[in-house]
Amino acid sequence: TVGRAFHQSGLPRKEVFITTKVMCCPTSRRPEFCTPEHMSKTGRGNDKLVHDPSKQLTKSLRLLNMTYVDMVLLHMPCETPDLTLQAWKMLEREVAAGRTRAIGVSNFNATNLQTLVEDATIKPATNQVMFSIAGHPKTKNVDNTKMLFGSPLYGSDHATLEVCRKHGITLYAYSPLGGSSKINVLGHPIVTSIARARNYTPAQVALRWAVQQGVPIVTSSNNPQHVDQVLAVPHIELSEDEMDRLEAAEQ
């Protein structure tokens, strides 16, 4: 586990940035993640049971054997904006309590994010979304009734990126190589063409496309050669024409 690996590493806690996620419930997107063990009473007369992200954070801290994390992400919006705000307010209290240094969101589209920012006391530090070449539709139409990975529903579009930039929220790209979205980024003809011409790997081209437009990436590998290739990404650069071609790439 992450906690065991950290404690065995001997590294000072301040040198490791640890993020965990908590669910926003109820939600129709991934209802199987909403479990009774994370329910608490409101304490407001009728003692209604609600999903409590603080309980999930407590469990994460216990598993990590730590007193705090650096970032807690609300995994996705709840069923309604009011429920999302309620969960967010609980996380704001965790910042005040010192159990997390920062809070952010994940899989929030432009509408979800704008609505939350308007009523939040603490603005989300980051929005972690699926974002890749050929997987970032420019359409601003958001269908809140369908679960479509790689669609504007999950914040994978430019409208979400624009809202993040407007409010100073860092958009982080997960699956920048298309894993979760099932998009063949590494085999896309535009990606492979640029990679051959520049003597880069397709992965370096795909990752640099995100980084060069100010979007940090979340990726991993247990292959030392692949790790070295990723670490080289900040030191390469794509031309304006190459960026435009990658921007226009379609599935």
mmCIF file of C-alpha atoms in Angstrom:
data_model
loop_
_atom_site.group_PDB
_atom_site.id
_atom_site.type_symbol
_atom_site.label_atom_id
_atom_site.label_comp_id
_atom_site.label_asym_id
_atom_site.label_seq_id
_atom_site.Cartn_x
_atom_site.Cartn_y
_atom_site.Cartn_z
ATOM 1 C CA THR A 1 0.000 0.000 0.000
ATOM 2 C CA VAL A 2 0.968 3.660 -0.291
ATOM 3 C CA GLY A 3 1.179 4.031 3.469
ATOM 4 C CA ARG A 4 3.415 0.997 3.927
ATOM 5 C CA ALA A 5 5.686 2.068 1.061
ATOM 6 C CA PHE A 6 6.069 5.550 2.512
ATOM 7 C CA HIS A 7 6.845 4.377 6.044
ATOM 8 C CA GLN A 8 9.427 1.915 4.725
ATOM 9 C CA SER A 9 11.072 4.560 2.532
ATOM 10 C CA GLY A 10 12.505 6.626 5.371
ATOM 11 C CA LEU A 11 11.577 9.834 3.547
ATOM 12 C CA PRO A 12 10.528 12.895 5.584
ATOM 13 C CA ARG A 13 6.753 13.364 5.420
ATOM 14 C CA LYS A 14 7.091 16.886 4.001
ATOM 15 C CA GLU A 15 8.904 15.546 0.937
ATOM 16 C CA VAL A 16 6.003 13.353 -0.189
ATOM 17 C CA PHE A 17 2.719 14.728 -1.536
ATOM 18 C CA ILE A 18 -0.128 12.340 -0.772
ATOM 19 C CA THR A 19 -3.591 12.610 -2.302
ATOM 20 C CA THR A 20 -6.687 10.591 -1.501
ATOM 21 C CA LYS A 21 -10.238 10.618 -2.857
ATOM 22 C CA VAL A 22 -13.643 10.491 -1.179
ATOM 23 C CA MET A 23 -16.996 9.849 -2.812
ATOM 24 C CA CYS A 24 -19.832 12.344 -3.132
ATOM 25 C CA CYS A 25 -23.045 10.443 -2.484
ATOM 26 C CA PRO A 26 -25.648 9.722 -3.641
ATOM 27 C CA THR A 27 -24.632 9.742 -7.297
ATOM 28 C CA SER A 28 -25.966 7.981 -10.381
ATOM 29 C CA ARG A 29 -22.527 7.928 -11.990
ATOM 30 C CA ARG A 30 -20.925 5.288 -9.764
ATOM 31 C CA PRO A 31 -23.535 4.332 -7.133
ATOM 32 C CA GLU A 32 -21.626 1.171 -6.200
ATOM 33 C CA PHE A 33 -19.059 3.389 -4.452
ATOM 34 C CA CYS A 34 -21.667 4.780 -2.029
ATOM 35 C CA THR A 35 -21.713 2.414 0.927
ATOM 36 C CA PRO A 36 -23.580 2.537 4.290
ATOM 37 C CA GLU A 37 -20.333 2.565 6.278
ATOM 38 C CA HIS A 38 -19.843 6.205 5.283
ATOM 39 C CA MET A 39 -23.205 7.407 6.622
ATOM 40 C CA SER A 40 -23.587 9.864 9.514
ATOM 41 C CA LYS A 41 -26.490 11.604 11.199
ATOM 42 C CA THR A 42 -26.979 15.282 10.463
ATOM 43 C CA GLY A 43 -27.789 16.169 14.045
ATOM 44 C CA ARG A 44 -30.406 18.640 12.865
ATOM 45 C CA GLY A 45 -33.557 17.551 14.602
ATOM 46 C CA ASN A 46 -34.604 14.614 12.466
ATOM 47 C CA ASP A 47 -31.103 13.054 12.533
ATOM 48 C CA LYS A 48 -31.292 12.210 8.853
ATOM 49 C CA LEU A 49 -28.544 9.918 7.616
ATOM 50 C CA VAL A 50 -26.244 11.456 5.009
ATOM 51 C CA HIS A 51 -23.052 10.289 3.340
ATOM 52 C CA ASP A 52 -20.106 11.787 5.186
ATOM 53 C CA PRO A 53 -16.811 12.240 3.290
ATOM 54 C CA SER A 54 -15.122 12.900 6.628
ATOM 55 C CA LYS A 55 -15.677 9.254 7.543
ATOM 56 C CA GLN A 56 -14.007 8.208 4.320
ATOM 57 C CA LEU A 57 -11.043 10.464 5.090
ATOM 58 C CA THR A 58 -10.782 8.930 8.564
ATOM 59 C CA LYS A 59 -10.566 5.482 6.975
ATOM 60 C CA SER A 60 -7.903 6.639 4.505
ATOM 61 C CA LEU A 61 -5.791 8.170 7.263
ATOM 62 C CA ARG A 62 -6.068 4.961 9.280
ATOM 63 C CA LEU A 63 -4.944 2.861 6.304
ATOM 64 C CA LEU A 64 -2.085 5.276 5.585
ATOM 65 C CA ASN A 65 -1.153 5.460 9.273
ATOM 66 C CA MET A 66 -0.949 9.233 8.980
ATOM 67 C CA THR A 67 -2.503 12.227 10.698
ATOM 68 C CA TYR A 68 -3.022 14.253 7.527
ATOM 69 C CA VAL A 69 -2.865 14.125 3.727
ATOM 70 C CA ASP A 70 -1.828 16.865 1.342
ATOM 71 C CA MET A 71 -4.928 16.751 -0.856
ATOM 72 C CA VAL A 72 -8.421 15.285 -0.687
ATOM 73 C CA LEU A 73 -10.393 15.081 -3.927
ATOM 74 C CA LEU A 74 -14.171 14.789 -4.135
ATOM 75 C CA HIS A 75 -14.265 11.927 -6.628
ATOM 76 C CA MET A 76 -17.264 13.201 -8.620
ATOM 77 C CA PRO A 77 -20.334 15.386 -8.074
ATOM 78 C CA CYS A 78 -23.264 14.177 -5.995
ATOM 79 C CA GLU A 79 -26.725 13.707 -7.456
ATOM 80 C CA THR A 80 -27.639 17.385 -6.931
ATOM 81 C CA PRO A 81 -25.680 20.638 -6.535
ATOM 82 C CA ASP A 82 -26.989 21.025 -2.967
ATOM 83 C CA LEU A 83 -25.657 17.604 -1.972
ATOM 84 C CA THR A 84 -22.340 18.357 -3.652
ATOM 85 C CA LEU A 85 -22.051 21.612 -1.717
ATOM 86 C CA GLN A 86 -22.951 19.814 1.522
ATOM 87 C CA ALA A 87 -20.119 17.314 0.963
ATOM 88 C CA TRP A 88 -17.741 20.133 0.034
ATOM 89 C CA LYS A 89 -18.511 22.022 3.238
ATOM 90 C CA MET A 90 -17.571 18.896 5.190
ATOM 91 C CA LEU A 91 -14.206 18.858 3.416
ATOM 92 C CA GLU A 92 -13.687 22.552 4.136
ATOM 93 C CA ARG A 93 -13.962 21.698 7.827
ATOM 94 C CA GLU A 94 -11.269 19.047 7.378
ATOM 95 C CA VAL A 95 -8.896 21.750 6.126
ATOM 96 C CA ALA A 96 -9.607 23.782 9.252
ATOM 97 C CA ALA A 97 -9.048 20.673 11.374
ATOM 98 C CA GLY A 98 -5.641 20.087 9.783
ATOM 99 C CA ARG A 99 -6.450 16.628 8.410
ATOM 100 C CA THR A 100 -5.793 17.790 4.858
ATOM 101 C CA ARG A 101 -3.760 20.708 3.548
ATOM 102 C CA ALA A 102 -5.875 21.232 0.434
ATOM 103 C CA ILE A 103 -9.087 20.040 -1.205
ATOM 104 C CA GLY A 104 -10.075 19.595 -4.825
ATOM 105 C CA VAL A 105 -12.478 17.766 -7.106
ATOM 106 C CA SER A 106 -12.382 15.146 -9.831
ATOM 107 C CA ASN A 107 -14.615 14.479 -12.847
ATOM 108 C CA PHE A 108 -16.384 17.852 -12.476
ATOM 109 C CA ASN A 109 -17.555 19.377 -15.746
ATOM 110 C CA ALA A 110 -17.820 23.109 -16.415
ATOM 111 C CA THR A 111 -21.344 23.365 -15.010
ATOM 112 C CA ASN A 112 -20.541 21.327 -11.870
ATOM 113 C CA LEU A 113 -17.455 23.389 -11.192
ATOM 114 C CA GLN A 114 -18.990 26.812 -11.777
ATOM 115 C CA THR A 115 -21.920 25.971 -9.499
ATOM 116 C CA LEU A 116 -19.647 24.797 -6.690
ATOM 117 C CA VAL A 117 -17.288 27.784 -6.906
ATOM 118 C CA GLU A 118 -20.182 30.219 -6.503
ATOM 119 C CA ASP A 119 -21.016 28.907 -3.002
ATOM 120 C CA ALA A 120 -17.734 27.449 -1.761
ATOM 121 C CA THR A 121 -15.723 29.154 0.964
ATOM 122 C CA ILE A 122 -12.555 27.369 -0.150
ATOM 123 C CA LYS A 123 -12.114 27.197 -3.903
ATOM 124 C CA PRO A 124 -11.059 23.774 -5.276
ATOM 125 C CA ALA A 125 -7.303 23.670 -5.712
ATOM 126 C CA THR A 126 -7.562 21.253 -8.626
ATOM 127 C CA ASN A 127 -9.969 19.379 -10.887
ATOM 128 C CA GLN A 128 -8.636 15.983 -11.939
ATOM 129 C CA VAL A 129 -10.293 14.849 -15.184
ATOM 130 C CA MET A 130 -9.739 12.464 -18.058
ATOM 131 C CA PHE A 131 -7.971 14.559 -20.707
ATOM 132 C CA SER A 132 -6.072 13.333 -23.740
ATOM 133 C CA ILE A 133 -5.458 13.805 -27.438
ATOM 134 C CA ALA A 134 -8.645 12.895 -29.366
ATOM 135 C CA GLY A 135 -10.504 12.716 -26.040
ATOM 136 C CA HIS A 136 -11.317 16.362 -25.299
ATOM 137 C CA PRO A 137 -14.467 17.293 -27.266
ATOM 138 C CA LYS A 138 -14.962 21.011 -27.744
ATOM 139 C CA THR A 139 -18.747 20.792 -27.465
ATOM 140 C CA LYS A 140 -20.230 22.535 -24.428
ATOM 141 C CA ASN A 141 -23.361 20.371 -24.371
ATOM 142 C CA VAL A 142 -23.485 18.419 -21.135
ATOM 143 C CA ASP A 143 -25.762 15.408 -20.890
ATOM 144 C CA ASN A 144 -26.229 14.782 -17.182
ATOM 145 C CA THR A 145 -28.222 11.607 -17.741
ATOM 146 C CA LYS A 146 -25.593 9.423 -19.372
ATOM 147 C CA MET A 147 -22.348 8.012 -18.060
ATOM 148 C CA LEU A 148 -19.990 8.606 -20.960
ATOM 149 C CA PHE A 149 -16.304 8.325 -20.170
ATOM 150 C CA GLY A 150 -14.252 10.800 -22.185
ATOM 151 C CA SER A 151 -17.284 13.055 -22.626
ATOM 152 C CA PRO A 152 -18.142 16.551 -21.376
ATOM 153 C CA LEU A 153 -20.099 14.880 -18.567
ATOM 154 C CA TYR A 154 -16.794 14.091 -16.866
ATOM 155 C CA GLY A 155 -15.087 17.386 -17.603
ATOM 156 C CA SER A 156 -13.000 16.148 -20.513
ATOM 157 C CA ASP A 157 -13.839 19.122 -22.721
ATOM 158 C CA HIS A 158 -12.390 22.579 -23.274
ATOM 159 C CA ALA A 159 -15.324 24.265 -21.557
ATOM 160 C CA THR A 160 -14.129 22.702 -18.288
ATOM 161 C CA LEU A 161 -10.557 23.758 -18.949
ATOM 162 C CA GLU A 162 -11.766 27.323 -19.560
ATOM 163 C CA VAL A 163 -13.699 27.420 -16.260
ATOM 164 C CA CYS A 164 -10.652 26.091 -14.395
ATOM 165 C CA ARG A 165 -8.456 28.795 -15.900
ATOM 166 C CA LYS A 166 -11.037 31.473 -15.131
ATOM 167 C CA HIS A 167 -11.035 30.602 -11.428
ATOM 168 C CA GLY A 168 -7.363 29.717 -11.033
ATOM 169 C CA ILE A 169 -8.090 26.002 -10.551
ATOM 170 C CA THR A 170 -5.450 23.578 -11.809
ATOM 171 C CA LEU A 171 -6.869 21.028 -14.242
ATOM 172 C CA TYR A 172 -4.993 17.745 -13.888
ATOM 173 C CA ALA A 173 -5.139 15.136 -16.660
ATOM 174 C CA TYR A 174 -5.548 11.494 -15.721
ATOM 175 C CA SER A 175 -5.409 8.817 -18.443
ATOM 176 C CA PRO A 176 -3.488 11.223 -20.725
ATOM 177 C CA LEU A 177 -2.527 8.198 -22.826
ATOM 178 C CA GLY A 178 -6.154 7.151 -23.254
ATOM 179 C CA GLY A 179 -6.269 4.127 -20.954
ATOM 180 C CA SER A 180 -9.579 4.736 -19.194
ATOM 181 C CA SER A 181 -11.272 6.309 -22.213
ATOM 182 C CA LYS A 182 -10.215 3.424 -24.500
ATOM 183 C CA ILE A 183 -8.881 5.978 -27.004
ATOM 184 C CA ASN A 184 -5.840 4.678 -28.892
ATOM 185 C CA VAL A 185 -3.723 7.765 -28.252
ATOM 186 C CA LEU A 186 -0.381 6.014 -28.729
ATOM 187 C CA GLY A 187 -1.467 4.570 -32.054
ATOM 188 C CA HIS A 188 -3.133 7.683 -33.405
ATOM 189 C CA PRO A 189 -1.634 8.492 -36.844
ATOM 190 C CA ILE A 190 -1.001 12.149 -36.002
ATOM 191 C CA VAL A 191 0.780 11.202 -32.770
ATOM 192 C CA THR A 192 2.935 8.525 -34.402
ATOM 193 C CA SER A 193 3.770 10.816 -37.332
ATOM 194 C CA ILE A 194 5.060 13.583 -35.058
ATOM 195 C CA ALA A 195 6.894 11.063 -32.872
ATOM 196 C CA ARG A 196 8.784 9.654 -35.869
ATOM 197 C CA ALA A 197 9.639 13.099 -37.218
ATOM 198 C CA ARG A 198 10.953 14.381 -33.886
ATOM 199 C CA ASN A 199 12.534 11.149 -32.606
ATOM 200 C CA TYR A 200 10.215 11.135 -29.612
ATOM 201 C CA THR A 201 8.080 8.277 -28.378
ATOM 202 C CA PRO A 202 4.305 8.499 -28.946
ATOM 203 C CA ALA A 203 3.871 8.719 -25.174
ATOM 204 C CA GLN A 204 6.208 11.715 -24.985
ATOM 205 C CA VAL A 205 4.239 13.483 -27.718
ATOM 206 C CA ALA A 206 0.920 12.776 -25.967
ATOM 207 C CA LEU A 207 2.164 13.905 -22.563
ATOM 208 C CA ARG A 208 3.934 16.978 -23.899
ATOM 209 C CA TRP A 209 0.717 18.046 -25.668
ATOM 210 C CA ALA A 210 -0.968 18.311 -22.256
ATOM 211 C CA VAL A 211 1.975 19.817 -20.361
ATOM 212 C CA GLN A 212 2.675 22.434 -23.027
ATOM 213 C CA GLN A 213 -0.809 23.892 -22.599
ATOM 214 C CA GLY A 214 -0.414 24.085 -18.828
ATOM 215 C CA VAL A 215 -2.164 20.836 -17.905
ATOM 216 C CA PRO A 216 -0.216 18.674 -15.407
ATOM 217 C CA ILE A 217 -0.442 14.924 -15.949
ATOM 218 C CA VAL A 218 -1.090 11.944 -13.696
ATOM 219 C CA THR A 219 0.634 8.855 -15.047
ATOM 220 C CA SER A 220 2.644 5.920 -13.743
ATOM 221 C CA SER A 221 4.838 3.044 -14.882
ATOM 222 C CA ASN A 222 6.921 0.257 -13.388
ATOM 223 C CA ASN A 223 9.130 0.209 -16.491
ATOM 224 C CA PRO A 224 12.358 2.194 -15.840
ATOM 225 C CA GLN A 225 12.704 3.072 -19.528
ATOM 226 C CA HIS A 226 9.176 4.479 -19.622
ATOM 227 C CA VAL A 227 9.829 6.443 -16.428
ATOM 228 C CA ASP A 228 12.910 8.016 -18.005
ATOM 229 C CA GLN A 229 10.855 8.957 -21.081
ATOM 230 C CA VAL A 230 8.233 10.635 -18.912
ATOM 231 C CA LEU A 231 10.869 12.545 -16.936
ATOM 232 C CA ALA A 232 12.211 13.903 -20.235
ATOM 233 C CA VAL A 233 8.844 15.439 -21.194
ATOM 234 C CA PRO A 234 9.481 18.841 -19.496
ATOM 235 C CA HIS A 235 12.642 19.203 -21.583
ATOM 236 C CA ILE A 236 11.112 18.722 -25.031
ATOM 237 C CA GLU A 237 8.831 21.048 -26.973
ATOM 238 C CA LEU A 238 6.329 20.745 -29.802
ATOM 239 C CA SER A 239 5.955 23.369 -32.501
ATOM 240 C CA GLU A 240 2.831 25.482 -32.841
ATOM 241 C CA ASP A 241 1.874 23.553 -35.978
ATOM 242 C CA GLU A 242 2.302 20.211 -34.192
ATOM 243 C CA MET A 243 0.175 21.396 -31.272
ATOM 244 C CA ASP A 244 -2.541 22.510 -33.718
ATOM 245 C CA ARG A 245 -2.500 19.146 -35.484
ATOM 246 C CA LEU A 246 -2.788 17.264 -32.187
ATOM 247 C CA GLU A 247 -5.550 19.614 -31.054
ATOM 248 C CA ALA A 248 -7.549 18.768 -34.187
ATOM 249 C CA ALA A 249 -7.073 15.004 -33.777
ATOM 250 C CA GLU A 250 -10.271 12.975 -33.592
ATOM 251 C CA GLN A 251 -10.990 9.451 -32.409
#
